[in-house]
Short mmCIF file of C-alpha atoms and ligand atoms in Angstrom, two decimals:
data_model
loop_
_atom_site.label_atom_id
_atom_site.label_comp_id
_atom_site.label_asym_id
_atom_site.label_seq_id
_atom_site.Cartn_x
_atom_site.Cartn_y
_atom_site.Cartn_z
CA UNK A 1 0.00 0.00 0.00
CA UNK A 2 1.68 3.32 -1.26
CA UNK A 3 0.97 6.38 1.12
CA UNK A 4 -1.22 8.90 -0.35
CA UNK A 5 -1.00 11.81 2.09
CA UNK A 6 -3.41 12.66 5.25
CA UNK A 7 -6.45 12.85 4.64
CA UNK A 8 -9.24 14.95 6.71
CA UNK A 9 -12.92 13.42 6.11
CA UNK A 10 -15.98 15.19 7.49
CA UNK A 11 -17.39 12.33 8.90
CA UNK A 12 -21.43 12.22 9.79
CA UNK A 13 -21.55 8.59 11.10
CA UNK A 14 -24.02 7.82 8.13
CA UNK A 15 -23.35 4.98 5.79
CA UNK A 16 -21.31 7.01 2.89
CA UNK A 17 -19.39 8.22 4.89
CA UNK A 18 -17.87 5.43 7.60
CA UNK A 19 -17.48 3.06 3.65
CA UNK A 20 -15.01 6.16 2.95
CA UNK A 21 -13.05 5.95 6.07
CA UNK A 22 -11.84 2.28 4.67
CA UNK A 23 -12.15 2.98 1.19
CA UNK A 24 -9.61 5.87 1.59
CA UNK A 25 -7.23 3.64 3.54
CA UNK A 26 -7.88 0.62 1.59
CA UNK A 27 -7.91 1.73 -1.80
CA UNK A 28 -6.31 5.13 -1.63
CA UNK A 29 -3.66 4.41 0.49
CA UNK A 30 -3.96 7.59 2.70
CA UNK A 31 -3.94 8.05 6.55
CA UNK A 32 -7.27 9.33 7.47
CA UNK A 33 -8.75 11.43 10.09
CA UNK A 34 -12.40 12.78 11.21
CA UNK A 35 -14.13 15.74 11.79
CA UNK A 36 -17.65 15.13 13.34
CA UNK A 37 -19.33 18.34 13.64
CA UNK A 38 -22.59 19.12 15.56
CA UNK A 39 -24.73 21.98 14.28
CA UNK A 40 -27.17 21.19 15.79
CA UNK A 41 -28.95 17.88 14.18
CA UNK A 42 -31.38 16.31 16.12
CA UNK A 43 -29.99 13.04 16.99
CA UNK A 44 -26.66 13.46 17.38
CA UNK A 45 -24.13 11.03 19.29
CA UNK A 46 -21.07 12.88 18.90
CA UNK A 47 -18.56 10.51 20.93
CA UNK A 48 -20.48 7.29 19.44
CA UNK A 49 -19.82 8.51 15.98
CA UNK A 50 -16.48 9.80 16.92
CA UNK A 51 -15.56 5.47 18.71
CA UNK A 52 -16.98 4.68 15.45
CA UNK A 53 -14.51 6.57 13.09
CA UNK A 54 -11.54 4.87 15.74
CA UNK A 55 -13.05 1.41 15.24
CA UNK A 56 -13.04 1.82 11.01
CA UNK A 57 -8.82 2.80 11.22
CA UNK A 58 -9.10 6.44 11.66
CA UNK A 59 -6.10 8.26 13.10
CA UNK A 60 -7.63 11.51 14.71
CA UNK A 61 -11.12 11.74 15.26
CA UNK A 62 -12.26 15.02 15.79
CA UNK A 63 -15.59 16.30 17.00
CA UNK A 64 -16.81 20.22 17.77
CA UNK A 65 -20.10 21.91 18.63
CA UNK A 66 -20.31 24.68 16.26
CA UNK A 67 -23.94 25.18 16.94
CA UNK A 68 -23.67 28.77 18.60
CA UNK A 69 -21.14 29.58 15.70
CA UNK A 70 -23.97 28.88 13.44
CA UNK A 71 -26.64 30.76 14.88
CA UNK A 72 -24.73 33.97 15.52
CA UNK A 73 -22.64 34.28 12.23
CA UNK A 74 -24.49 32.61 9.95
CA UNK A 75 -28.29 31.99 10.66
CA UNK A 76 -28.51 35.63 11.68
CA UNK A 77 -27.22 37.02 8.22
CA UNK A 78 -30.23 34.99 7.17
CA UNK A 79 -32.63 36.48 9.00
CA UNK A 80 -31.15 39.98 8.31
CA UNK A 81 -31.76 39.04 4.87
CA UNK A 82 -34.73 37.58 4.67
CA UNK A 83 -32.84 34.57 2.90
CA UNK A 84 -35.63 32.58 1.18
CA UNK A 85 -34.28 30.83 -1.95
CA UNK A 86 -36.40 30.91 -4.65
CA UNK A 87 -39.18 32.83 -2.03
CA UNK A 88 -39.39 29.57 -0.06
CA UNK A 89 -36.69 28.02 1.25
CA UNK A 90 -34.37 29.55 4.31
CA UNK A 91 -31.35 27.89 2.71
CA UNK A 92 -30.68 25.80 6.34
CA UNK A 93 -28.34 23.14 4.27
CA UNK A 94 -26.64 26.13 2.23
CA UNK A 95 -25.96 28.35 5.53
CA UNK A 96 -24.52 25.68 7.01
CA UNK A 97 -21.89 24.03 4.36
CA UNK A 98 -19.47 27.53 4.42
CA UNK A 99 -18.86 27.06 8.37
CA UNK A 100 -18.26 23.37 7.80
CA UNK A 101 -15.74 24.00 5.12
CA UNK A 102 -13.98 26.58 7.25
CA UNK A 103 -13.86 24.27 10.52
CA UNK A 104 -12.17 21.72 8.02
CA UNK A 105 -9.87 23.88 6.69
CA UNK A 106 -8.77 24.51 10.14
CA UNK A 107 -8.66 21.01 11.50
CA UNK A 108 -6.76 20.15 8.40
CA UNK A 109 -3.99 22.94 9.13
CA UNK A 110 -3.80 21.70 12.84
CA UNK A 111 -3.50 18.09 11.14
CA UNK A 112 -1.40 18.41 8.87
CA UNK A 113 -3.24 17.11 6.30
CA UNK A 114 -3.24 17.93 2.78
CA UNK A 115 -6.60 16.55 2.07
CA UNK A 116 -10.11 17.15 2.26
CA UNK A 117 -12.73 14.63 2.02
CA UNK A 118 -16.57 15.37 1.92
CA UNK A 119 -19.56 12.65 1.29
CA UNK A 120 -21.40 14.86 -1.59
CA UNK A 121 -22.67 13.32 -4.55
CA UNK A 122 -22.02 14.79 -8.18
CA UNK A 123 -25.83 16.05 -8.64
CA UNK A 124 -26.28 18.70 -5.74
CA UNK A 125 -25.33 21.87 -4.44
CA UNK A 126 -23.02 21.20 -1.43
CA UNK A 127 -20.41 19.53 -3.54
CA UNK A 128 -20.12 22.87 -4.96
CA UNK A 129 -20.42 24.88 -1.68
CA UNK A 130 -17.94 22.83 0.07
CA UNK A 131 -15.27 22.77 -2.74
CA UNK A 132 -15.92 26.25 -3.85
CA UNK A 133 -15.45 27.22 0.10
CA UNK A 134 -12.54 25.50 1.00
CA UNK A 135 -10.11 26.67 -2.01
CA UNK A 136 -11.32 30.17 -1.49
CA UNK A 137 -9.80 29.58 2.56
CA UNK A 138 -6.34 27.47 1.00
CA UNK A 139 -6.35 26.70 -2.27
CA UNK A 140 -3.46 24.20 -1.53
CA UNK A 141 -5.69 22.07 -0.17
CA UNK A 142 -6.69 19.04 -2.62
CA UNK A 143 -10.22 17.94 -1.92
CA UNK A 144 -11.69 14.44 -2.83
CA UNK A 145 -15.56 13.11 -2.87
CA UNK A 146 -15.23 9.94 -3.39
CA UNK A 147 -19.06 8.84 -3.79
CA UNK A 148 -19.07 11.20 -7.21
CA UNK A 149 -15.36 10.19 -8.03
CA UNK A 150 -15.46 6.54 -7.81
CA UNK A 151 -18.84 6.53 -9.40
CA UNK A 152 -20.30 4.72 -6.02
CA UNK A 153 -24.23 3.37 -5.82
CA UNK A 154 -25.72 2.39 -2.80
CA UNK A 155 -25.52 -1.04 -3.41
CA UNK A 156 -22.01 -1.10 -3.99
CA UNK A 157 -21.13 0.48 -0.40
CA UNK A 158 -23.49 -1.67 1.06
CA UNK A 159 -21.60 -4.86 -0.16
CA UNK A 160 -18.35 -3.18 0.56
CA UNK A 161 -19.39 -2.30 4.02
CA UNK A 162 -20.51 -5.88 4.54
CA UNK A 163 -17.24 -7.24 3.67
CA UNK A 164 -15.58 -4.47 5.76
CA UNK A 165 -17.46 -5.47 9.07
CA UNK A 166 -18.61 -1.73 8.69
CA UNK A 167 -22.44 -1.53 10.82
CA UNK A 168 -25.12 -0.18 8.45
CA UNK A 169 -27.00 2.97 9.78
CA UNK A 170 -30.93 2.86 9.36
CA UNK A 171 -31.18 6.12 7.40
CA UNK A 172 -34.52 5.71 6.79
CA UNK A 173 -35.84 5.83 2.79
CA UNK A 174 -35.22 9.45 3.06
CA UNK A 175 -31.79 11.37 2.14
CA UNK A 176 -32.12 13.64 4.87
CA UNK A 177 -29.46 16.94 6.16
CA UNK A 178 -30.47 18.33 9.72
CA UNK A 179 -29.02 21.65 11.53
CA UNK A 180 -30.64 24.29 13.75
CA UNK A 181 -32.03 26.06 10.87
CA UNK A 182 -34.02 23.08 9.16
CA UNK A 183 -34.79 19.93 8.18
CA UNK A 184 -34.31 19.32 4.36
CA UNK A 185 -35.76 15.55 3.02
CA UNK A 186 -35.02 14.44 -0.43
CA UNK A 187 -35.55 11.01 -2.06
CA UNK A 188 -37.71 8.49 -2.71
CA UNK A 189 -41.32 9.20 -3.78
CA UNK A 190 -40.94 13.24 -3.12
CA UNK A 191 -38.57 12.27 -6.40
CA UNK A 192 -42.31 12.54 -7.89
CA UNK A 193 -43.66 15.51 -8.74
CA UNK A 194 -47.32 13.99 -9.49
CA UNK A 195 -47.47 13.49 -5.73
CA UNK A 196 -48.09 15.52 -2.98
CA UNK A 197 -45.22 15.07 0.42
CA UNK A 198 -45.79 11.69 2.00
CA UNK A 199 -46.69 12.05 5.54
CA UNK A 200 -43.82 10.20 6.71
CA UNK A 201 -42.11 12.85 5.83
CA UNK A 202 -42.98 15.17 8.28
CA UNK A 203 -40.87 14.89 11.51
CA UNK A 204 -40.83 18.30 12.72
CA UNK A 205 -43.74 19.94 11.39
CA UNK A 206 -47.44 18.71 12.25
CA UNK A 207 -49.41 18.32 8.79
CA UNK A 208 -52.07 21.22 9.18
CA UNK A 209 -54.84 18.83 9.81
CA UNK A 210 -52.90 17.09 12.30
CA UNK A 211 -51.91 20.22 13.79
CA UNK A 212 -53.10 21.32 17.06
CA UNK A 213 -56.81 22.71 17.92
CA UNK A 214 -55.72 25.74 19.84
CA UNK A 215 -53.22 28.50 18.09
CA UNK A 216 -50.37 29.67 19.55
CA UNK A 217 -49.53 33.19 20.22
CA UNK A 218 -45.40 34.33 19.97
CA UNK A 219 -43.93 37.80 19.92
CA UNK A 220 -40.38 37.88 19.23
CA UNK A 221 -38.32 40.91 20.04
CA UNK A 222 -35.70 42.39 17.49
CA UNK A 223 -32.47 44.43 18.03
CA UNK A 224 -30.83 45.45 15.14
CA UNK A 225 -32.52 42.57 12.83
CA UNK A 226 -31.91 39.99 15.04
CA UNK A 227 -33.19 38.09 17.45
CA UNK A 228 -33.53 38.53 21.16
CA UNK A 229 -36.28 37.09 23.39
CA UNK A 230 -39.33 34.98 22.77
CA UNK A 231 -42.37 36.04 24.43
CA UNK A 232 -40.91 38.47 26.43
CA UNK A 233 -37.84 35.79 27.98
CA UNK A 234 -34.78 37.46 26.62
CA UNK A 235 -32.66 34.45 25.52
CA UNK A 236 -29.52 33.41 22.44
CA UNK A 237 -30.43 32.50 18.85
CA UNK A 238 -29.75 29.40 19.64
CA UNK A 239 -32.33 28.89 22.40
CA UNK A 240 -34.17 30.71 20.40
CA UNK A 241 -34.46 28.98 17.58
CA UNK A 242 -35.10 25.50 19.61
CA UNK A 243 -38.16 26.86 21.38
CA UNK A 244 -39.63 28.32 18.62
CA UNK A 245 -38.90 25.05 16.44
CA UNK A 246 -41.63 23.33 18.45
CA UNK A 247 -44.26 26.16 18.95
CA UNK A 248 -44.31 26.95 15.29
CA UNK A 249 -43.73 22.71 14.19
CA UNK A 250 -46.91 21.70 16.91
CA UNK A 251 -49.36 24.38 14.98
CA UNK A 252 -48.33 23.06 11.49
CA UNK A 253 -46.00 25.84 10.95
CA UNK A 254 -42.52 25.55 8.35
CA UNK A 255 -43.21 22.63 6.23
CA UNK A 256 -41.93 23.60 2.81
CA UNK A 257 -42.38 22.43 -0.71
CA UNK A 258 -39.84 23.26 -3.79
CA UNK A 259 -39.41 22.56 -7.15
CA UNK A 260 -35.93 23.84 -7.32
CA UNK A 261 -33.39 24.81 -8.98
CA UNK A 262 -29.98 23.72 -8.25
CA UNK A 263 -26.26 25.03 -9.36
CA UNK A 264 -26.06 22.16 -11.64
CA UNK A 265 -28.50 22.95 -13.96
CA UNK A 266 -31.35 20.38 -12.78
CA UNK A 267 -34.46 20.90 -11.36
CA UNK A 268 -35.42 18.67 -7.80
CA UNK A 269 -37.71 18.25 -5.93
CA UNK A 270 -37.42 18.99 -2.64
CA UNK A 271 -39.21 18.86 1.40
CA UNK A 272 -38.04 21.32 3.98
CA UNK A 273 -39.20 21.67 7.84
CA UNK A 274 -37.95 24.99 8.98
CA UNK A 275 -40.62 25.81 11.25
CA UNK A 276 -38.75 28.51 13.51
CA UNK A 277 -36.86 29.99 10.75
CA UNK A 278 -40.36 30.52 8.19
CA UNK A 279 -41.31 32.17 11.15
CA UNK A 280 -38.30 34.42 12.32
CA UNK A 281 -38.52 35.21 8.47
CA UNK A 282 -42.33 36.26 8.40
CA UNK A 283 -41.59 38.51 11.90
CA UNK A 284 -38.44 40.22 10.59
CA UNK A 285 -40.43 40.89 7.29
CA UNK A 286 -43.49 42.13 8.90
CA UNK A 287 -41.27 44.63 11.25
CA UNK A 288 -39.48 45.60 8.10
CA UNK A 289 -42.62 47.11 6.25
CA UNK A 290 -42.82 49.20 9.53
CA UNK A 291 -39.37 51.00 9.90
CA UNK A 292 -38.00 50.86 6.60
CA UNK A 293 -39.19 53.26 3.51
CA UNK A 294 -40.10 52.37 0.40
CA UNK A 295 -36.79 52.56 -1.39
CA UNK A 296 -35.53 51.12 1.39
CA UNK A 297 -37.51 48.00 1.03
CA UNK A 298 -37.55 48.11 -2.93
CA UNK A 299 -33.29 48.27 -2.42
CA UNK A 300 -33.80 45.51 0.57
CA UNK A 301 -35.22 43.21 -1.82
CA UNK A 302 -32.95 43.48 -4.28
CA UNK A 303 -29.98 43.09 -2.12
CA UNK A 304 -31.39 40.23 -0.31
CA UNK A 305 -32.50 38.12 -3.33
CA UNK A 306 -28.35 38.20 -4.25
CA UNK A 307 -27.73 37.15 -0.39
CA UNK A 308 -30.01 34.09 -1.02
CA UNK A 309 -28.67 33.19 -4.75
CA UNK A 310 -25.26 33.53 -3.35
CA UNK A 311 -25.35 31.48 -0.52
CA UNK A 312 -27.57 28.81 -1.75
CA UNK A 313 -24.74 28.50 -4.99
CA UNK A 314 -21.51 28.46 -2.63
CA UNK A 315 -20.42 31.77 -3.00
CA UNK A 316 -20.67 32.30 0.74
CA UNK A 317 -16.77 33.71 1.11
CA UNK A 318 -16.80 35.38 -2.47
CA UNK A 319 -15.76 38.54 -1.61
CA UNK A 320 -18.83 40.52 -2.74
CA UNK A 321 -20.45 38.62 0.43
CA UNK A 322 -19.29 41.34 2.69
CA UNK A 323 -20.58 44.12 0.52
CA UNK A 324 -23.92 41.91 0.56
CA UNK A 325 -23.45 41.60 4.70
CA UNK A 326 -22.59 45.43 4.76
CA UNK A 327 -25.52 46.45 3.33
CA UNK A 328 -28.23 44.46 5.25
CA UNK A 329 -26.08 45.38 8.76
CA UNK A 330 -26.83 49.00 7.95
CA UNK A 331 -30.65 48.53 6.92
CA UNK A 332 -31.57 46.17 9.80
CA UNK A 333 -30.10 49.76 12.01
CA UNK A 334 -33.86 50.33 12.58
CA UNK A 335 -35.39 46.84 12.90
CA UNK A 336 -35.97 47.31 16.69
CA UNK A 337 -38.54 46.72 18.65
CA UNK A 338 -41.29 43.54 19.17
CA UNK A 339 -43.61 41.41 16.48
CA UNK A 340 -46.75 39.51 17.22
CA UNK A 341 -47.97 36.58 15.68
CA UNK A 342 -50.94 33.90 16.00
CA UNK A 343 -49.49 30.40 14.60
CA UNK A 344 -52.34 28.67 13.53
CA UNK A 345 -52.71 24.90 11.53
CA UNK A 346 -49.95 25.30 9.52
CA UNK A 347 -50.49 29.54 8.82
CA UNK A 348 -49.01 32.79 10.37
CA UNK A 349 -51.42 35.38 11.20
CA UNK A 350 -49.73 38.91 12.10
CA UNK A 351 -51.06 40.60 15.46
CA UNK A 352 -48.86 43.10 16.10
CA UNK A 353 -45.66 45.14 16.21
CA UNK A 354 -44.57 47.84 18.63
CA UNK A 355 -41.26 49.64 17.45
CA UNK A 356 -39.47 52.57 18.44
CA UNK A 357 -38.19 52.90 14.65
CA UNK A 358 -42.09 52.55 13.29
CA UNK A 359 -42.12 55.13 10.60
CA UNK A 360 -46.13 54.18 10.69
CA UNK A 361 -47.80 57.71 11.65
CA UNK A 362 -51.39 57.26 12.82
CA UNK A 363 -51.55 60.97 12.61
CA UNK A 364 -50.65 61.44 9.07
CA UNK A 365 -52.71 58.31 8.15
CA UNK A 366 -55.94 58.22 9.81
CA UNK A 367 -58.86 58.49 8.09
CA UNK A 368 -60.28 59.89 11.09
CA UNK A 369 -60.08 62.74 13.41
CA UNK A 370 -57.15 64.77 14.83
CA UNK A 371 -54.97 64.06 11.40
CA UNK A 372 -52.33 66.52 10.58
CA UNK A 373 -51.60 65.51 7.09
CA UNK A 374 -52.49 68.95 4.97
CA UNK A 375 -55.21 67.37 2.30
CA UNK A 376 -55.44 70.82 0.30
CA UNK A 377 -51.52 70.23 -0.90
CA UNK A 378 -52.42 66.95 -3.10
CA UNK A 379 -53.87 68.11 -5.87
CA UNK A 380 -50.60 70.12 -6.72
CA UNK A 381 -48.40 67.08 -5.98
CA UNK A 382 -50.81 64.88 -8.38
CA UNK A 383 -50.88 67.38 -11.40
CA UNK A 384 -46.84 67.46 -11.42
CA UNK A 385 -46.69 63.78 -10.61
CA UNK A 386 -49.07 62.95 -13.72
CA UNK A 387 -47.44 65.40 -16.50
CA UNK A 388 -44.93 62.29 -17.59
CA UNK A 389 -47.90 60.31 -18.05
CA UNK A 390 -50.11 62.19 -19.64
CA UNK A 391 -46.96 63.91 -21.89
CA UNK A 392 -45.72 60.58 -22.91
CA UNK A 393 -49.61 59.70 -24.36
CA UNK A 394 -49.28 62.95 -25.97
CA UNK A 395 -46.35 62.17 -28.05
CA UNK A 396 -47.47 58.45 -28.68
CA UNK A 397 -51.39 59.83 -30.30
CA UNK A 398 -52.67 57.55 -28.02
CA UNK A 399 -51.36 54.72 -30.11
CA UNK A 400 -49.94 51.35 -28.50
CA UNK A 401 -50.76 52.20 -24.80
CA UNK A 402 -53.50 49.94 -24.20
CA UNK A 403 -52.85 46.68 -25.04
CA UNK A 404 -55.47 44.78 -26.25
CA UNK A 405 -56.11 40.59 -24.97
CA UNK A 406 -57.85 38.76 -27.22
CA UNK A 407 -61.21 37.34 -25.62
N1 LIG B 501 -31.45 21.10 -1.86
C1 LIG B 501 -30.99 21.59 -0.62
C2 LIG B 501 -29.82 22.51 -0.78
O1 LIG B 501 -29.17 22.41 -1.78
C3 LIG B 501 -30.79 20.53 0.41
C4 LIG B 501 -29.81 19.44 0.12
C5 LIG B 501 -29.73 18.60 1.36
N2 LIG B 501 -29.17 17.30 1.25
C6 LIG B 501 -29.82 16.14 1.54
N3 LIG B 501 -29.13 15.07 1.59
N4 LIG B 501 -31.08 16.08 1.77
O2 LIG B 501 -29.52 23.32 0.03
#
């Protein structure tokens, strides 16, 4: 066996994954290490996974909570930016790849090794995010995926963990990626778009009609865009998050359905449960329409739609990220203050919002008494604000401004 180099795998316990740790030995002839990293899945046996990795030949086996990590630098950014990918999805897998590239790129250095080794097939994203990522942090670094390289099916690593005497997770007929943002299920029949998302499915969201009798009322408190208590308990993102996850998940809140489109030119079909974050997202929106102006929200949108593009296609440490980041630090300046919200078989229904930054006047607004917005100066402001209009029919005759449907 010829020595290859060190290799670093991020290691998940799952079946690809614990085949590679042999495979790379094996076959590859390299000295391999394992970085476990929790942030935050649901189950999650870090020191079982991390025995595990010993047991299959690994050399180091690494493990780190980078949960809090995750909320504050990267989930955040989300929320300050609305990130929905393609309107829908809060881009929980996408957030999270960057940070795991970054932690590798650091265990590797500490290491010594001159390899990186990830578990992504050749048809998604994160293969893309990861890669993309880590050469942007050392480009010196070689990185391998062996389930695209070698061309690996299930089958195959299920023979050659067999004859390895490597255990076979239950992973369930799902392919499934879990962090503190979300939940995100691919595989099997949601591979069919003629069919609506099997129940089974559904893990942390209650299907609406399955969904509790009684709705739930939340108000989540903002400073500067993000975050800071939930109904009126001041507490981390993290926390945060968690609690929320259930409140919104029990009333049928955050299940999500895409037909998406990835960086590598297909369309999937995908299932999300993201039940705090589709609600974090609806509060920060519904606080936005208070405090920021209308070019500031028309500019907001714009800039946040290239946050969630970005992201979700790996470009999370292209430079023009910190513009991006920039940007939506100095807009969410005025999104103080506290939102409202019924959660409700599987809806959001807004209640309230109480801001020191509301640029809502009731006084210039009302329709009724006590108003102190001067009536007798719109007529001037209309007749300037309609000469472009009414010029630009001028000059056309009248001709070609009215199109015509046929019946
Ligand atoms: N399509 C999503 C994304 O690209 C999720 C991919 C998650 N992977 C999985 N094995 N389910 O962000």
């Amino acid at each position: 066996m010829n020595m290859q180099g060190k290799a670093l795998l991020l290691y998940s316990g799952g079946l690809d994954t614990s085949v590679m740790i042999k495979w790379l030995q094996e076959k590859l002839g390299y000295e391999v290490s394992t970085l476990t990293l929790d942030v935050g899945q649901e189950k999650n046996n870090l020191i079982e996974i991390a025995k595990k990795a010993k047991r299959l030949g690994a050399r180091e086996t690494i493990t780190r909570d980078v949960t809090e990590t995750f909320a504050n630098q990267y989930v955040a950014k989300g929320i300050m930016s609305d990130a929905l990918y393609e309107g829908v999805y809060p881009l929980s897998t996408s957030l999270a790849r960057p940070l795991m590239a970054k932690e590798a790129v650091e265990i590797a250095h500490d290491l010594d090794c001159d390899t990186i080794v990830h578990g992504s097939t050749g048809k998604g994203n994160d293969q893309v995010r990861f890669e993309v990522s880590i050469r942007a942090l050392d480009d010196s670094l070689k990185v391998i995926a062996p389930v695209r390289d070698m061309n690996m099916n299930r089958d195959d690593e299920i023979e050659y963990a067999i004859k390895n005497g490597i255990e076979i997770p239950y992973g369930g007929k799902y392919s499934v990626d879990e962090n503190l943002w979300g939940r995100s299920v691919e595989g099997s029949s949601i591979e069919d778009i003629a069919q609506g998302i099997p129940d089974d499915a559904y893990q942390w969201v209650k299907p609406a009609e399955k969904a509790k009798d009684d709705p739930d009322i939340v108000s989540i408190d903002f400073e500067y865009g993000i975050p800071v208590a939930l109904n009126n308990k001041k507490m981390d993102l993290k926390s945060l998050i968690i609690e929320l996850d259930k409140l919104s998940g029990d009333n049928g809140v955050g299940g999500i359905q895409l037909i998406e489109d990835r960086v590598v030119g297909i369309k999937s079909h995908e299932f999300y449960e993201c039940p705090a974050a589709v609600t974090l997202i609806t509060a920060h929106k519904y606080l936005g329409n208070a405090v920021l102006n209308k070019k500031e929200l028309d500019l907001k949108k714009t800039i946040d739609n290239h946050f969630s593009d970005f992201v979700y296609s790996g470009l999370w440490f292209d430079p023009v990220m910190d513009h991006i980041n920039n940007i939506e630090k100095s807009i969410n300046h005025a999104y103080n203050g506290s939102v409202s919200l019924k959660l409700y078989k599987g809806n959001i229904i807004p209640i309230g919002i109480e801001s020191k930054n509301s640029i809502y006047n009731i006084e210039f607004s009302s329709y009724g008494k006590g108003q102190t917005f001067d009536q007798s100066k719109s007529p001037g402001f209309i007749y300037v604000y309609g000469n472009e209009t009414i010029l630009t029919r001028k000059a056309r005759n009248g001709i070609g401004v009215e199109v015509e449907l046929k019946a």
